[in-house]
Short mmCIF file of C-alpha atoms in Angstrom, two decimals:
data_model
loop_
_atom_site.label_atom_id
_atom_site.label_comp_id
_atom_site.label_asym_id
_atom_site.label_seq_id
_atom_site.Cartn_x
_atom_site.Cartn_y
_atom_site.Cartn_z
CA ASP A 1 0.00 -0.01 0.18
CA THR A 2 1.46 3.38 -1.30
CA GLU A 3 -0.91 5.34 -0.33
CA VAL A 4 -1.92 7.66 2.13
CA THR A 5 -5.15 8.79 2.89
CA GLN A 6 -6.84 11.32 4.45
CA THR A 7 -10.37 11.76 6.10
CA PRO A 8 -12.68 13.67 4.80
CA LYS A 9 -12.76 15.23 1.76
CA HIS A 10 -14.53 18.05 2.30
CA LEU A 11 -15.12 19.60 5.90
CA VAL A 12 -17.14 23.09 6.60
CA MET A 13 -17.50 23.89 10.36
CA GLY A 14 -18.66 27.44 12.13
CA MET A 15 -16.69 29.48 14.31
CA THR A 16 -17.30 27.82 17.56
CA ASN A 17 -17.06 23.93 16.32
CA LYS A 18 -14.79 21.27 17.26
CA LYS A 19 -13.96 19.19 14.06
CA SER A 20 -10.74 16.77 13.67
CA LEU A 21 -8.47 15.72 10.43
CA LYS A 22 -7.41 12.43 9.90
CA CYS A 23 -4.65 10.95 8.39
CA GLU A 24 -3.42 7.17 7.71
CA GLN A 25 -0.54 5.82 5.76
CA HIS A 26 0.73 2.09 6.14
CA MET A 27 3.86 2.66 4.22
CA GLY A 28 6.22 1.81 7.42
CA HIS A 29 7.11 5.42 6.92
CA ARG A 30 8.44 7.14 10.27
CA ALA A 31 7.81 11.01 9.49
CA MET A 32 4.46 12.90 8.92
CA TYR A 33 3.65 16.46 8.52
CA TRP A 34 0.15 18.57 7.92
CA TYR A 35 0.36 21.26 5.32
CA LYS A 36 -1.77 23.73 4.36
CA GLN A 37 -2.65 25.43 1.15
CA LYS A 38 -4.58 28.54 0.33
CA ALA A 39 -5.61 28.94 -3.60
CA LYS A 40 -2.96 29.43 -5.98
CA LYS A 41 -0.70 29.13 -3.35
CA PRO A 42 2.36 26.62 -2.29
CA PRO A 43 1.99 24.29 0.53
CA GLU A 44 3.24 25.76 3.53
CA LEU A 45 4.12 23.10 6.73
CA MET A 46 2.22 23.70 9.73
CA PHE A 47 3.58 20.27 11.96
CA VAL A 48 6.60 17.41 11.63
CA TYR A 49 6.08 14.15 13.39
CA SER A 50 8.84 12.29 13.53
CA TYR A 51 9.16 8.78 15.30
CA GLU A 52 5.67 9.57 17.16
CA LYS A 53 7.02 12.48 18.35
CA LEU A 54 6.17 16.59 17.29
CA SER A 55 9.77 18.02 16.22
CA ILE A 56 8.49 21.08 14.43
CA ASN A 57 5.74 23.47 14.63
CA GLU A 58 5.99 26.28 12.54
CA SER A 59 4.57 28.42 14.86
CA VAL A 60 0.88 27.55 14.04
CA PRO A 61 -1.80 29.16 16.46
CA SER A 62 -2.90 26.60 19.30
CA ARG A 63 -6.34 26.46 17.43
CA PHE A 64 -4.63 24.04 15.15
CA SER A 65 -3.86 20.97 17.82
CA PRO A 66 -1.71 18.15 16.17
CA GLU A 67 -1.74 14.51 16.94
CA CYS A 68 0.49 11.26 16.30
CA PRO A 69 -1.28 8.24 18.07
CA ASN A 70 0.69 5.66 16.44
CA SER A 71 3.12 5.55 13.99
CA SER A 72 0.50 5.30 11.18
CA LEU A 73 -1.75 7.53 12.50
CA LEU A 74 -1.76 11.51 11.97
CA ASN A 75 -4.74 14.17 13.50
CA LEU A 76 -5.14 17.74 13.25
CA HIS A 77 -7.47 19.05 15.92
CA LEU A 78 -9.75 22.04 15.14
CA HIS A 79 -11.00 23.99 17.62
CA ALA A 80 -12.34 27.80 17.15
CA LEU A 81 -11.02 28.25 13.93
CA GLN A 82 -11.42 31.48 11.54
CA PRO A 83 -12.58 31.99 8.05
CA GLU A 84 -8.93 32.81 6.65
CA ASP A 85 -8.16 29.18 7.96
CA SER A 86 -10.15 27.94 5.41
CA ALA A 87 -7.98 26.01 3.08
CA LEU A 88 -6.60 22.42 1.47
CA TYR A 89 -4.82 21.38 4.81
CA LEU A 90 -2.20 18.21 2.95
CA CYS A 91 -0.60 14.96 5.02
CA ALA A 92 2.14 13.36 4.06
CA SER A 93 4.53 11.05 5.17
CA SER A 94 8.34 10.17 4.02
CA GLN A 95 10.35 7.14 4.78
CA TYR A 96 12.22 8.22 7.95
CA ALA A 97 12.78 11.87 9.19
CA GLY A 98 16.19 11.72 6.59
CA TYR A 99 16.72 13.65 3.26
CA ASN A 100 13.95 11.78 1.10
CA GLU A 101 10.62 11.91 -0.63
CA GLN A 102 7.51 12.80 1.08
CA PHE A 103 4.11 11.42 -0.09
CA PHE A 104 1.19 13.34 -0.11
CA GLY A 105 -2.41 12.39 0.58
CA PRO A 106 -5.48 13.81 -1.73
CA GLY A 107 -6.21 16.80 0.71
CA THR A 108 -9.48 18.20 3.92
CA ARG A 109 -11.04 20.70 1.31
CA LEU A 110 -11.74 23.52 4.82
CA THR A 111 -14.24 25.63 5.05
CA VAL A 112 -14.97 27.87 7.84
CA LEU A 113 -17.99 29.86 8.21
CA SER B 1 9.51 31.23 4.55
CA GLN B 2 9.42 30.32 0.41
CA GLN B 3 13.30 29.78 -0.42
CA GLY B 4 12.26 28.57 -3.33
CA GLU B 5 11.67 31.28 -6.62
CA GLU B 6 10.13 29.67 -9.59
CA ASP B 7 9.49 31.37 -12.88
CA PRO B 8 7.49 31.66 -14.91
CA GLN B 9 4.86 31.45 -12.92
CA ALA B 10 2.04 30.46 -15.79
CA LEU B 11 3.46 28.31 -18.77
CA SER B 12 0.97 27.56 -21.81
CA ILE B 13 2.32 25.30 -24.44
CA GLN B 14 1.32 23.19 -27.64
CA GLU B 15 0.99 19.45 -26.87
CA GLY B 16 3.99 17.87 -27.82
CA GLU B 17 6.46 20.58 -27.32
CA ASN B 18 9.17 20.62 -24.45
CA ALA B 19 7.97 22.67 -21.42
CA THR B 20 11.07 23.95 -19.35
CA MET B 21 10.87 25.34 -15.83
CA ASN B 22 12.91 27.35 -13.12
CA CYS B 23 13.65 27.67 -9.82
CA SER B 24 15.91 29.22 -7.67
CA TYR B 25 16.54 29.50 -4.04
CA LYS B 26 18.31 31.12 -1.15
CA THR B 27 20.61 28.79 1.42
CA SER B 28 22.30 25.62 1.18
CA ILE B 29 20.10 22.73 0.75
CA ASN B 30 20.80 19.16 1.61
CA ASN B 31 18.79 17.92 -1.77
CA LEU B 32 15.85 19.60 -4.20
CA GLN B 33 12.85 17.72 -5.41
CA TRP B 34 10.05 18.40 -7.74
CA TYR B 35 6.40 18.15 -7.47
CA ARG B 36 3.09 17.96 -9.65
CA GLN B 37 -0.39 18.84 -8.36
CA ASN B 38 -3.11 18.67 -10.03
CA SER B 39 -6.02 21.43 -9.48
CA GLY B 40 -6.78 21.18 -6.06
CA ARG B 41 -5.58 18.09 -5.31
CA GLY B 42 -2.56 16.38 -3.01
CA LEU B 43 0.84 16.52 -4.47
CA VAL B 44 3.27 13.93 -6.91
CA HIS B 45 6.38 13.85 -6.22
CA LEU B 46 8.18 13.93 -9.38
CA ILE B 47 12.26 13.49 -9.11
CA LEU B 48 14.49 14.30 -6.11
CA ILE B 49 18.46 15.44 -7.18
CA ARG B 50 20.89 15.50 -4.74
CA SER B 51 23.33 18.76 -3.80
CA ASN B 52 26.45 16.54 -5.11
CA GLU B 53 24.05 15.62 -8.45
CA ARG B 54 24.01 17.95 -11.48
CA GLU B 55 21.44 15.90 -13.70
CA LYS B 56 18.89 13.14 -13.44
CA HIS B 57 16.59 12.05 -15.73
CA SER B 58 13.29 10.57 -15.03
CA GLY B 59 10.90 9.08 -18.38
CA ARG B 60 10.79 12.74 -20.45
CA LEU B 61 11.64 13.99 -17.61
CA ARG B 62 15.07 16.23 -17.06
CA VAL B 63 16.20 17.72 -13.39
CA THR B 64 19.28 19.97 -13.65
CA LEU B 65 20.70 21.32 -10.89
CA ASP B 66 23.48 24.24 -10.15
CA THR B 67 24.59 25.01 -6.80
CA SER B 68 27.05 27.10 -7.15
CA LYS B 69 24.20 29.35 -9.10
CA LYS B 70 21.42 28.44 -6.52
CA SER B 71 18.99 26.92 -9.45
CA SER B 72 17.20 24.04 -10.98
CA SER B 73 15.54 23.72 -13.45
CA LEU B 74 12.40 21.21 -15.11
CA LEU B 75 12.26 20.43 -18.39
CA ILE B 76 9.44 17.96 -19.68
CA THR B 77 9.80 16.93 -23.12
CA ALA B 78 7.10 15.55 -25.98
CA SER B 79 4.24 17.34 -23.38
CA ARG B 80 0.55 15.88 -23.34
CA ALA B 81 -2.13 16.76 -21.90
CA ALA B 82 -2.33 14.96 -18.92
CA ASP B 83 0.87 17.22 -18.26
CA THR B 84 -1.40 19.92 -16.93
CA ALA B 85 -0.64 20.43 -13.02
CA SER B 86 1.25 22.74 -11.27
CA TYR B 87 4.76 21.99 -10.58
CA PHE B 88 6.32 23.26 -7.48
CA CYS B 89 10.10 22.94 -6.87
CA ALA B 90 10.81 22.15 -2.43
CA THR B 91 13.93 22.34 -0.81
CA ASP B 92 15.42 20.40 1.73
CA SER B 93 16.65 21.15 4.82
CA ASN B 94 16.88 18.94 8.04
CA PRO B 95 16.56 20.72 11.19
CA GLN B 96 15.89 18.41 14.56
CA GLY B 97 16.26 15.66 12.87
CA ALA B 98 13.20 15.70 10.75
CA GLN B 99 12.65 16.92 6.93
CA LYS B 100 11.64 20.26 6.44
CA LEU B 101 10.27 21.27 3.05
CA VAL B 102 10.01 24.49 2.02
CA PHE B 103 8.02 25.12 -0.95
CA GLY B 104 8.68 27.24 -4.49
CA GLN B 105 5.66 29.55 -6.02
CA GLY B 106 5.06 26.74 -8.52
CA THR B 107 4.81 27.07 -12.35
CA ARG B 108 1.21 26.81 -13.99
CA LEU B 109 1.34 24.48 -16.86
CA THR B 110 -1.01 24.45 -19.89
CA ILE B 111 -0.90 21.97 -22.74
CA ASN B 112 -3.24 22.60 -25.50
CA PRO B 113 -4.16 19.90 -27.42
#
């Protein structure tokens, strides 16, 4: 299985809602990533997990809370988001925390009303 | 922070022609990668070139890297309609033992039948 899956594909939420994005890979990769991508812009790194530990937090607001329950699963918990947080959220994984290719999921299109 | 700058921002060519995209970056790198993204979807890894390599081929793709000029180019030969997508270069650093990719602004390639 060489796929990264993300659920849901689309999510619409109000500013007071709590929701979660889920990402899963079964390639045995030990590094996982969350990116945020606005329309016609490149992906921007949010978080990096290496061996299930948070390695990098790119000064992301606390209304985004990542979680890595095990080596195959990565969650992004959302709470009290703002309309400007509407974007495509991409998950990726790589074999190890080193210099190699990343495999991306199809993304979750998030709209905050 | 965005390290890679790509040009052109948009490129439209006829099917069968070659397409060349350029990427410049600012700091020293471990490697440089190219990714493709079809509209609103996840990114697909195309090719990785390490800092000690100058040229790499993969099928119809040819990538060059000039570390003295801090630049790279992606050549797609004999273009097809299916090559229509956005193409991003990404440079790699490895702080805190985890891989951090920084993407360029991207080139939107349109192949006209």
